[in-house]
Amino acid sequence: APGTFVELEVEAGEPETFALDGRVVDDETGEPIPAFSVSVAPSRDSEGRFFFNRELLPFRSEDGRFHVDAVRWSKPFVLVLAAGYSECVVGPIVPAAQAAPLEIRLGRPAQLDVGGIDGEGGGVGGAAVLLKPRLVGETYDSSVAREATTDASGHALWVGLPPDTYSVQGLADD
């Protein structure tokens, strides 16, 4: 009704936060990784991409342990980066279900060695080869991930590949 008002009393306080504890280890050996960085994100966007804080929190810990205070999101994702390892995204993390510290296992980037042979079984040196990323729908993505030229024995080597599905295509000379 006109002239009617409602008075509300609201207690403004800090949003609920929680601490995130974890340990970062080498996936193959189980040994701790002593130097790494962590970033926390609230969620993914509509295309599945993450919006991590630009600030990476650096950690140096002989036992691979980390602690992040004041995480404000209810189900965050965690990005972990370490030199010589593939990046790792973990989540969503449900604070109530995190009874023990997280164990985040980082893998080494892959390498791929391919060999080109001629009709007689000999290596084809000096041949251009393309490494294309994953299958998208029924066709391969047309963008080139990496290009190389085979060595004298017919081999091409790519190092530091992120986990994915690749196709290798040799290019014929004109």
PDB file of C-alpha atoms in Angstrom, residues 53-161:
ATOM      1  CA  ASN A  53      43.016 -15.744 -11.146  1.00  0.00           C
ATOM      2  CA  ARG A  54      45.909 -14.250 -13.024  1.00  0.00           C
ATOM      3  CA  GLU A  55      47.848 -14.514  -9.784  1.00  0.00           C
ATOM      4  CA  LEU A  56      49.603 -17.826  -9.443  1.00  0.00           C
ATOM      5  CA  LEU A  57      50.565 -18.640  -5.893  1.00  0.00           C
ATOM      6  CA  PRO A  58      54.130 -20.005  -5.896  1.00  0.00           C
ATOM      7  CA  PHE A  59      55.031 -22.787  -3.470  1.00  0.00           C
ATOM      8  CA  ARG A  60      58.367 -24.307  -2.498  1.00  0.00           C
ATOM      9  CA  SER A  61      57.980 -27.325  -0.287  1.00  0.00           C
ATOM     10  CA  GLU A  62      60.231 -30.391  -0.131  1.00  0.00           C
ATOM     11  CA  ASP A  63      57.198 -32.561   0.626  1.00  0.00           C
ATOM     12  CA  GLY A  64      55.069 -30.985  -2.156  1.00  0.00           C
ATOM     13  CA  ARG A  65      52.485 -29.588   0.276  1.00  0.00           C
ATOM     14  CA  PHE A  66      50.494 -26.378  -0.169  1.00  0.00           C
ATOM     15  CA  HIS A  67      47.899 -24.382   1.758  1.00  0.00           C
ATOM     16  CA  VAL A  68      45.589 -21.716   0.293  1.00  0.00           C
ATOM     17  CA  ASP A  69      43.606 -19.577   2.757  1.00  0.00           C
ATOM     18  CA  ALA A  70      40.293 -17.813   2.201  1.00  0.00           C
ATOM     19  CA  VAL A  71      38.910 -19.677  -0.803  1.00  0.00           C
ATOM     20  CA  ARG A  72      35.527 -17.988  -1.285  1.00  0.00           C
ATOM     21  CA  TRP A  73      33.801 -20.213  -3.815  1.00  0.00           C
ATOM     22  CA  SER A  74      31.650 -23.184  -2.942  1.00  0.00           C
ATOM     23  CA  LYS A  75      33.037 -25.604  -5.578  1.00  0.00           C
ATOM     24  CA  PRO A  76      36.306 -24.223  -6.938  1.00  0.00           C
ATOM     25  CA  PHE A  77      38.696 -25.636  -9.525  1.00  0.00           C
ATOM     26  CA  VAL A  78      42.448 -25.692  -8.931  1.00  0.00           C
ATOM     27  CA  LEU A  79      45.153 -25.203 -11.579  1.00  0.00           C
ATOM     28  CA  VAL A  80      48.633 -26.531 -10.776  1.00  0.00           C
ATOM     29  CA  LEU A  81      51.729 -25.699 -12.854  1.00  0.00           C
ATOM     30  CA  ALA A  82      55.266 -27.035 -12.406  1.00  0.00           C
ATOM     31  CA  ALA A  83      58.299 -26.822 -14.683  1.00  0.00           C
ATOM     32  CA  GLY A  84      58.738 -30.006 -16.709  1.00  0.00           C
ATOM     33  CA  TYR A  85      55.159 -31.210 -16.126  1.00  0.00           C
ATOM     34  CA  SER A  86      51.852 -30.891 -17.948  1.00  0.00           C
ATOM     35  CA  GLU A  87      49.414 -28.473 -16.303  1.00  0.00           C
ATOM     36  CA  CYS A  88      46.685 -30.061 -14.221  1.00  0.00           C
ATOM     37  CA  VAL A  89      43.168 -28.841 -13.409  1.00  0.00           C
ATOM     38  CA  VAL A  90      41.346 -30.473 -10.504  1.00  0.00           C
ATOM     39  CA  GLY A  91      37.750 -29.906  -9.486  1.00  0.00           C
ATOM     40  CA  PRO A  92      35.150 -29.036  -8.684  1.00  0.00           C
ATOM     41  CA  ILE A  93      36.289 -29.405  -5.088  1.00  0.00           C
ATOM     42  CA  VAL A  94      33.523 -29.732  -2.508  1.00  0.00           C
ATOM     43  CA  PRO A  95      34.872 -28.356   0.796  1.00  0.00           C
ATOM     44  CA  ALA A  96      32.613 -30.502   2.994  1.00  0.00           C
ATOM     45  CA  ALA A  97      33.856 -33.640   1.230  1.00  0.00           C
ATOM     46  CA  GLN A  98      37.534 -32.706   1.566  1.00  0.00           C
ATOM     47  CA  ALA A  99      38.332 -34.626   4.735  1.00  0.00           C
ATOM     48  CA  ALA A 100      41.965 -35.221   3.741  1.00  0.00           C
ATOM     49  CA  PRO A 101      44.336 -32.957   1.799  1.00  0.00           C
ATOM     50  CA  LEU A 102      44.128 -33.224  -1.991  1.00  0.00           C
ATOM     51  CA  GLU A 103      46.782 -35.259  -3.755  1.00  0.00           C
ATOM     52  CA  ILE A 104      47.404 -33.764  -7.174  1.00  0.00           C
ATOM     53  CA  ARG A 105      49.427 -35.946  -9.533  1.00  0.00           C
ATOM     54  CA  LEU A 106      51.274 -34.192 -12.351  1.00  0.00           C
ATOM     55  CA  GLY A 107      52.384 -36.076 -15.456  1.00  0.00           C
ATOM     56  CA  ARG A 108      55.304 -35.356 -17.740  1.00  0.00           C
ATOM     57  CA  PRO A 109      54.545 -33.993 -21.203  1.00  0.00           C
ATOM     58  CA  ALA A 110      54.518 -36.665 -23.879  1.00  0.00           C
ATOM     59  CA  GLN A 111      56.871 -37.082 -26.770  1.00  0.00           C
ATOM     60  CA  LEU A 112      56.157 -38.653 -30.129  1.00  0.00           C
ATOM     61  CA  ASP A 113      58.727 -40.187 -32.470  1.00  0.00           C
ATOM     62  CA  VAL A 114      57.551 -41.124 -35.964  1.00  0.00           C
ATOM     63  CA  GLY A 115      59.446 -42.716 -38.793  1.00  0.00           C
ATOM     64  CA  GLY A 116      58.866 -42.391 -42.522  1.00  0.00           C
ATOM     65  CA  ILE A 117      59.836 -45.324 -44.720  1.00  0.00           C
ATOM     66  CA  ASP A 118      59.894 -45.754 -48.455  1.00  0.00           C
ATOM     67  CA  GLY A 119      58.527 -48.713 -50.452  1.00  0.00           C
ATOM     68  CA  GLU A 120      61.753 -50.627 -49.840  1.00  0.00           C
ATOM     69  CA  GLY A 121      61.742 -50.175 -46.059  1.00  0.00           C
ATOM     70  CA  GLY A 122      64.396 -47.441 -45.950  1.00  0.00           C
ATOM     71  CA  GLY A 123      64.088 -44.201 -43.988  1.00  0.00           C
ATOM     72  CA  VAL A 124      62.895 -41.118 -45.850  1.00  0.00           C
ATOM     73  CA  GLY A 125      65.071 -38.198 -44.758  1.00  0.00           C
ATOM     74  CA  GLY A 126      64.166 -34.562 -45.333  1.00  0.00           C
ATOM     75  CA  ALA A 127      60.413 -35.189 -45.540  1.00  0.00           C
ATOM     76  CA  ALA A 128      57.990 -32.612 -44.110  1.00  0.00           C
ATOM     77  CA  VAL A 129      55.530 -34.032 -41.599  1.00  0.00           C
ATOM     78  CA  LEU A 130      52.617 -32.368 -39.815  1.00  0.00           C
ATOM     79  CA  LEU A 131      51.292 -33.227 -36.385  1.00  0.00           C
ATOM     80  CA  LYS A 132      47.604 -32.312 -36.139  1.00  0.00           C
ATOM     81  CA  PRO A 133      45.521 -32.118 -32.948  1.00  0.00           C
ATOM     82  CA  ARG A 134      42.568 -34.252 -31.998  1.00  0.00           C
ATOM     83  CA  LEU A 135      39.701 -35.542 -34.011  1.00  0.00           C
ATOM     84  CA  VAL A 136      36.827 -33.028 -33.988  1.00  0.00           C
ATOM     85  CA  GLY A 137      33.550 -34.628 -35.023  1.00  0.00           C
ATOM     86  CA  GLU A 138      34.290 -36.692 -38.118  1.00  0.00           C
ATOM     87  CA  THR A 139      37.313 -34.700 -39.349  1.00  0.00           C
ATOM     88  CA  TYR A 140      40.659 -33.633 -37.987  1.00  0.00           C
ATOM     89  CA  ASP A 141      41.109 -30.026 -37.004  1.00  0.00           C
ATOM     90  CA  SER A 142      42.826 -28.299 -39.916  1.00  0.00           C
ATOM     91  CA  SER A 143      45.122 -26.212 -37.713  1.00  0.00           C
ATOM     92  CA  VAL A 144      48.690 -27.475 -37.518  1.00  0.00           C
ATOM     93  CA  ALA A 145      49.915 -28.205 -34.019  1.00  0.00           C
ATOM     94  CA  ARG A 146      53.553 -28.811 -34.976  1.00  0.00           C
ATOM     95  CA  GLU A 147      55.618 -29.255 -38.127  1.00  0.00           C
ATOM     96  CA  ALA A 148      58.929 -31.113 -38.508  1.00  0.00           C
ATOM     97  CA  THR A 149      61.322 -32.485 -41.098  1.00  0.00           C
ATOM     98  CA  THR A 150      62.533 -36.059 -40.818  1.00  0.00           C
ATOM     99  CA  ASP A 151      66.216 -36.669 -40.106  1.00  0.00           C
ATOM    100  CA  ALA A 152      68.511 -38.785 -42.317  1.00  0.00           C
ATOM    101  CA  SER A 153      67.067 -42.025 -40.883  1.00  0.00           C
ATOM    102  CA  GLY A 154      63.487 -40.866 -41.550  1.00  0.00           C
ATOM    103  CA  HIS A 155      62.532 -39.947 -37.964  1.00  0.00           C
ATOM    104  CA  ALA A 156      60.774 -36.826 -36.634  1.00  0.00           C
ATOM    105  CA  LEU A 157      60.504 -36.142 -32.903  1.00  0.00           C
ATOM    106  CA  TRP A 158      58.087 -33.849 -31.043  1.00  0.00           C
ATOM    107  CA  VAL A 159      58.723 -33.249 -27.332  1.00  0.00           C
ATOM    108  CA  GLY A 160      56.531 -31.592 -24.708  1.00  0.00           C
ATOM    109  CA  LEU A 161      53.167 -32.478 -26.200  1.00  0.00           C
TER     110      LEU A 161
END
